[in-house]
Amino acid sequence: MDNGGFCDDNYQSGSSDDELVDISEVTVDFSEDVPPLDRDYSAGKTRKNGIGIPKLMDLLDDTVPGIGTYEDFNTIDWVREKSKDRDRHREIANKSKQSTVALLFSISDAFSGWLLMLLIGLMSGALAGGIDIAAHWMTDLKEGVCLNGFWFNHEHCCWASNETTFQERDKCPQWKSWAELMVGVSEGPGLYVVNYFMYVCWALLFAFLAVILVRAFAPYACGSGIPEIKTILSGFIIRGYLGKWTLIIKTITLVLAVSSGLSLGKEGPLVHVACCCANILCHFFTKYRRNEAKKREVLSAASAVGVSVAFGAPIGGVLFSLEEVSYYFPLKTLWRSFFAALVAAFTLRSINPFGNSRLVLFYVEFHTPWHLLELIPFVLLGIFGGLWGAFFIRANIAWCRLRKNTSLGHYPVLEVVVVTLLTALLAFPIEYTKMSSSELISELFNDCGLLDSSKLCGYTSNSGSTSGSVNATAANGLGARLAGPGLYTAMWQLALALVLKMVFTVVTFGMKVPSGLFIPSMAVGAIAGRLLGVCMEQLAIRHHERDIFRGWCSPGADCITPGLYAMVGAAACLGGVTRMTVSLVVIMFELTGGLEYIVPLMAAAMTSKWVADALGRESIYEAHIRLNGYPFLEAKEEFRHKTLATDVMRPRRGDPPVSVLTESGMTVEEVERLIADTTYSGFPVVISQQSPRLVGFVLRRDLVISLENARRHQEGVVSMSPILFTECDPPMSPSAPPAVKLRSILDLSPFTVTVHTAMEIVVDIFRKLGLRQCLVIQNGRLLGIITKKDILKHMAQMANRDPDSILFN
């Protein structure tokens, strides 16, 4: 509990129970989430007293600003917050029986949660629709512009043309490339060079604007946001991370970053955007504004909304929130999350950002059943996904650590510009890296039809040529699926695109722009899956008479669906990186609408998780949480060491005794001196120094605010005024100054353990109850204290990691 806070007789806002420092040396706007408090706490100086108020305060009253709130970079007290909410609810229920007005207020209070979910769904769905439309338009802007209206993207521009054919639906006279507009060239090397140059220039402009806006206005808008959301949901306070400026800048820069062509997605950042919407809307509801635990229930639902609008998967979003990010997820939150995700998906569907009456760009439906033996290549894709996940996590963390520990981290703008330049230069020549990741996944998932003009559908029937060696196959009606020159070209381009995607995804994730990981990971898996699917398809066609493939192929029907392999590969790679299982399968099912393909998805997802867990237990989000030193206790991590509470508690042997307050016998001056000389976020209260029997625990912040309030408003309070935490007043001299009664801010039931309690049990208590600290006693006598950071440092030490890395750096 070593906090910096009460220095030079002033109460600073930086006190923390977890010894945390500011993130990335940025200045945080503390006015975003909680109304600012009066910071003029000049403790230790006697002031002119105002008119006396006999009652100092009540912990559940709001007459004293700041009581019950938390400073930046602090962990909330879940037990106290839940207790406050129960008391508030009990009071409302009792009053509702007394009058009609109170009854109506009780009904509105109960309905406010559902109203809040409705508003979050509407706001998040509208923002997601706007982001999708803007990103699609700006992505196409790198290649050309529509003459009918510059606000049309390529697809919508050609929809309105009467000269567009179905076979060449991406070509129309209304859409002009930059070469045609600038130099009037419609073919030849000049066309390629000018379009190449304009593509790179637009990509650099978009990326430069994104990183500049993030750096100048909202440093918290960078990255995915999911590691920080997980930390916040566990009870940590990061002021401004979910504020209005972060929402505005993240929304704008997300469009710019996606449009720049960088290897990133918008799905993770959309979770951050939805949580920002929830946090802002919570300020309009007193029940959630004044209770941090209730607010986190709303943020858990908002996480589900983010995935719902990102993938068009409301059920998968709820399961994602439950499985991946939420720390406390009661049944009531499950219902409200489902409602909010439903509203968000309906709002996005009403906007119809992709113009296909679907919620996602790559919605597909497969009609060919899969065969039992295909589980073998599906499992192979799962193994590939697990290997990719483990490799990506280690490579990306190594790159991010290099960025943090070297001068590279001092030049975020230059890093983004250089990575964007390299990405654009290498992406343009290859068709499958030039297009956006979402369009690439859509093409890879696609099941080739008769009118498809994609190179991935370049079979012999399309090229019109069949060799003599395969005439027999063609006679059986299977030659239409033999690979042609177009498909061979697509295969080597996809192989090259796979390497480039893997490299650029490693270096892009974690830069100072909004960057999601879902779509790039799915793109890597989809490419690998499509390559394997085409190989299996050609193998089955060319050897369809063998026993192993007998019955797979029939005249006029497809033997194998390569798009299904792409879908399974996408799920495997995403699972390897994030370690999702149930929610991942449901998301992929909602994406494709194919109920019969759940078994292949399950097999690939589980195999991917097993392989990745064998090489490293952490997902990419947990790895970034540990890299940044966030005080997060992972529920999935097991504590197997045989240590006791006495091995972890402070003070250690040789340290001075724990700083305590006595329930009586201390003066205002002594308490203020103790606060000024220490940096602890709270103090145990004992009967006396001679009899250290535990009475309770008081938070530093509440203590400082109470003393300041007493000096301002309680008549006769001076430095020699006694401090009382007792229920009954002890006898005092008539000439003695009035006492300051602080029993109302005293936690009379702090969690305690004995010195012989196993740390395995202590860790479970901290995880499941969300404790900030736990007192260690023996026969009622206070011996020490264990904080959340003490546990994290102990776990790091047991895992042979640097215990001093548990800082908010």
PDB file of C-alpha atoms in Angstrom, residues 40-130:
ATOM      1  CA  ASP A  40      -7.540  22.436  -1.191  1.00  0.00           C
ATOM      2  CA  TYR A  41      -6.680  20.076   1.630  1.00  0.00           C
ATOM      3  CA  SER A  42      -4.162  21.988   3.700  1.00  0.00           C
ATOM      4  CA  ALA A  43      -3.888  19.552   6.561  1.00  0.00           C
ATOM      5  CA  GLY A  44      -2.065  20.582   9.679  1.00  0.00           C
ATOM      6  CA  LYS A  45      -3.055  24.272   9.449  1.00  0.00           C
ATOM      7  CA  THR A  46      -5.713  25.634  11.760  1.00  0.00           C
ATOM      8  CA  ARG A  47      -8.421  27.534   9.927  1.00  0.00           C
ATOM      9  CA  LYS A  48     -11.094  29.953  10.917  1.00  0.00           C
ATOM     10  CA  ASN A  49     -14.068  27.824  11.927  1.00  0.00           C
ATOM     11  CA  GLY A  50     -17.447  28.233  10.379  1.00  0.00           C
ATOM     12  CA  ILE A  51     -20.811  27.598  11.857  1.00  0.00           C
ATOM     13  CA  GLY A  52     -20.797  24.263  13.636  1.00  0.00           C
ATOM     14  CA  ILE A  53     -22.510  21.178  12.302  1.00  0.00           C
ATOM     15  CA  PRO A  54     -22.917  18.593  15.043  1.00  0.00           C
ATOM     16  CA  LYS A  55     -22.952  15.641  12.677  1.00  0.00           C
ATOM     17  CA  LEU A  56     -19.763  15.410  10.622  1.00  0.00           C
ATOM     18  CA  MET A  57     -21.027  13.000   8.001  1.00  0.00           C
ATOM     19  CA  ASP A  58     -22.497   9.650   7.207  1.00  0.00           C
ATOM     20  CA  LEU A  59     -20.684   7.241   4.893  1.00  0.00           C
ATOM     21  CA  LEU A  60     -23.800   6.745   2.776  1.00  0.00           C
ATOM     22  CA  ASP A  61     -24.730  10.435   2.691  1.00  0.00           C
ATOM     23  CA  ASP A  62     -23.559  12.713  -0.085  1.00  0.00           C
ATOM     24  CA  THR A  63     -23.188  15.841   2.038  1.00  0.00           C
ATOM     25  CA  VAL A  64     -19.385  15.575   1.955  1.00  0.00           C
ATOM     26  CA  PRO A  65     -17.999  15.557  -1.604  1.00  0.00           C
ATOM     27  CA  GLY A  66     -15.488  12.828  -2.287  1.00  0.00           C
ATOM     28  CA  ILE A  67     -16.475  10.300   0.368  1.00  0.00           C
ATOM     29  CA  GLY A  68     -16.858   6.894  -1.215  1.00  0.00           C
ATOM     30  CA  THR A  69     -15.061   7.831  -4.435  1.00  0.00           C
ATOM     31  CA  TYR A  70     -11.609   6.799  -5.585  1.00  0.00           C
ATOM     32  CA  GLU A  71      -8.518   8.498  -6.896  1.00  0.00           C
ATOM     33  CA  ASP A  72      -6.966   7.784 -10.258  1.00  0.00           C
ATOM     34  CA  PHE A  73      -4.983   4.527 -10.535  1.00  0.00           C
ATOM     35  CA  ASN A  74      -6.717   3.019  -7.495  1.00  0.00           C
ATOM     36  CA  THR A  75      -8.540  -0.245  -7.048  1.00  0.00           C
ATOM     37  CA  ILE A  76     -12.155  -0.019  -5.959  1.00  0.00           C
ATOM     38  CA  ASP A  77     -13.497  -1.784  -2.897  1.00  0.00           C
ATOM     39  CA  TRP A  78     -16.038  -4.199  -4.380  1.00  0.00           C
ATOM     40  CA  VAL A  79     -17.406  -5.231  -0.997  1.00  0.00           C
ATOM     41  CA  ARG A  80     -18.070  -1.648   0.099  1.00  0.00           C
ATOM     42  CA  GLU A  81     -19.611  -0.720  -3.264  1.00  0.00           C
ATOM     43  CA  LYS A  82     -21.977  -3.701  -3.187  1.00  0.00           C
ATOM     44  CA  SER A  83     -22.889  -2.903   0.414  1.00  0.00           C
ATOM     45  CA  LYS A  84     -23.673   0.702  -0.540  1.00  0.00           C
ATOM     46  CA  ASP A  85     -25.924  -0.483  -3.351  1.00  0.00           C
ATOM     47  CA  ARG A  86     -27.793  -2.898  -1.083  1.00  0.00           C
ATOM     48  CA  ASP A  87     -28.354  -0.149   1.481  1.00  0.00           C
ATOM     49  CA  ARG A  88     -29.570   2.231  -1.235  1.00  0.00           C
ATOM     50  CA  HIS A  89     -31.921  -0.378  -2.641  1.00  0.00           C
ATOM     51  CA  ARG A  90     -33.245  -1.244   0.823  1.00  0.00           C
ATOM     52  CA  GLU A  91     -33.926   2.421   1.546  1.00  0.00           C
ATOM     53  CA  ILE A  92     -35.800   2.882  -1.739  1.00  0.00           C
ATOM     54  CA  ALA A  93     -37.854  -0.263  -1.107  1.00  0.00           C
ATOM     55  CA  ASN A  94     -38.845   0.937   2.382  1.00  0.00           C
ATOM     56  CA  LYS A  95     -39.840   4.392   1.132  1.00  0.00           C
ATOM     57  CA  SER A  96     -41.871   2.953  -1.750  1.00  0.00           C
ATOM     58  CA  LYS A  97     -44.416   1.649   0.770  1.00  0.00           C
ATOM     59  CA  GLN A  98     -45.016   5.115   2.207  1.00  0.00           C
ATOM     60  CA  SER A  99     -46.166   7.196  -0.775  1.00  0.00           C
ATOM     61  CA  THR A 100     -47.108   6.995  -4.441  1.00  0.00           C
ATOM     62  CA  VAL A 101     -44.273   9.318  -5.443  1.00  0.00           C
ATOM     63  CA  ALA A 102     -41.751   7.062  -3.720  1.00  0.00           C
ATOM     64  CA  LEU A 103     -43.310   4.044  -5.442  1.00  0.00           C
ATOM     65  CA  LEU A 104     -42.959   5.691  -8.847  1.00  0.00           C
ATOM     66  CA  PHE A 105     -39.361   6.565  -8.011  1.00  0.00           C
ATOM     67  CA  SER A 106     -38.712   2.921  -7.088  1.00  0.00           C
ATOM     68  CA  ILE A 107     -40.170   1.767 -10.409  1.00  0.00           C
ATOM     69  CA  SER A 108     -38.097   4.290 -12.367  1.00  0.00           C
ATOM     70  CA  ASP A 109     -34.984   3.222 -10.465  1.00  0.00           C
ATOM     71  CA  ALA A 110     -35.585  -0.410 -11.391  1.00  0.00           C
ATOM     72  CA  PHE A 111     -36.293   0.515 -15.020  1.00  0.00           C
ATOM     73  CA  SER A 112     -33.240   2.789 -15.329  1.00  0.00           C
ATOM     74  CA  GLY A 113     -30.905  -0.149 -15.970  1.00  0.00           C
ATOM     75  CA  TRP A 114     -32.912  -1.304 -18.992  1.00  0.00           C
ATOM     76  CA  LEU A 115     -33.196   2.260 -20.280  1.00  0.00           C
ATOM     77  CA  LEU A 116     -29.432   2.632 -19.980  1.00  0.00           C
ATOM     78  CA  MET A 117     -28.903  -0.601 -21.948  1.00  0.00           C
ATOM     79  CA  LEU A 118     -31.260   0.677 -24.657  1.00  0.00           C
ATOM     80  CA  LEU A 119     -29.324   3.941 -24.988  1.00  0.00           C
ATOM     81  CA  ILE A 120     -25.965   2.131 -25.064  1.00  0.00           C
ATOM     82  CA  GLY A 121     -27.206  -0.196 -27.821  1.00  0.00           C
ATOM     83  CA  LEU A 122     -28.579   2.670 -29.915  1.00  0.00           C
ATOM     84  CA  MET A 123     -25.491   4.858 -29.517  1.00  0.00           C
ATOM     85  CA  SER A 124     -22.988   2.058 -30.131  1.00  0.00           C
ATOM     86  CA  GLY A 125     -24.882   0.711 -33.131  1.00  0.00           C
ATOM     87  CA  ALA A 126     -25.102   4.163 -34.709  1.00  0.00           C
ATOM     88  CA  LEU A 127     -21.382   4.830 -34.175  1.00  0.00           C
ATOM     89  CA  ALA A 128     -20.421   1.411 -35.541  1.00  0.00           C
ATOM     90  CA  GLY A 129     -22.542   1.966 -38.642  1.00  0.00           C
ATOM     91  CA  GLY A 130     -20.921   5.343 -39.230  1.00  0.00           C
TER      92      GLY A 130
END
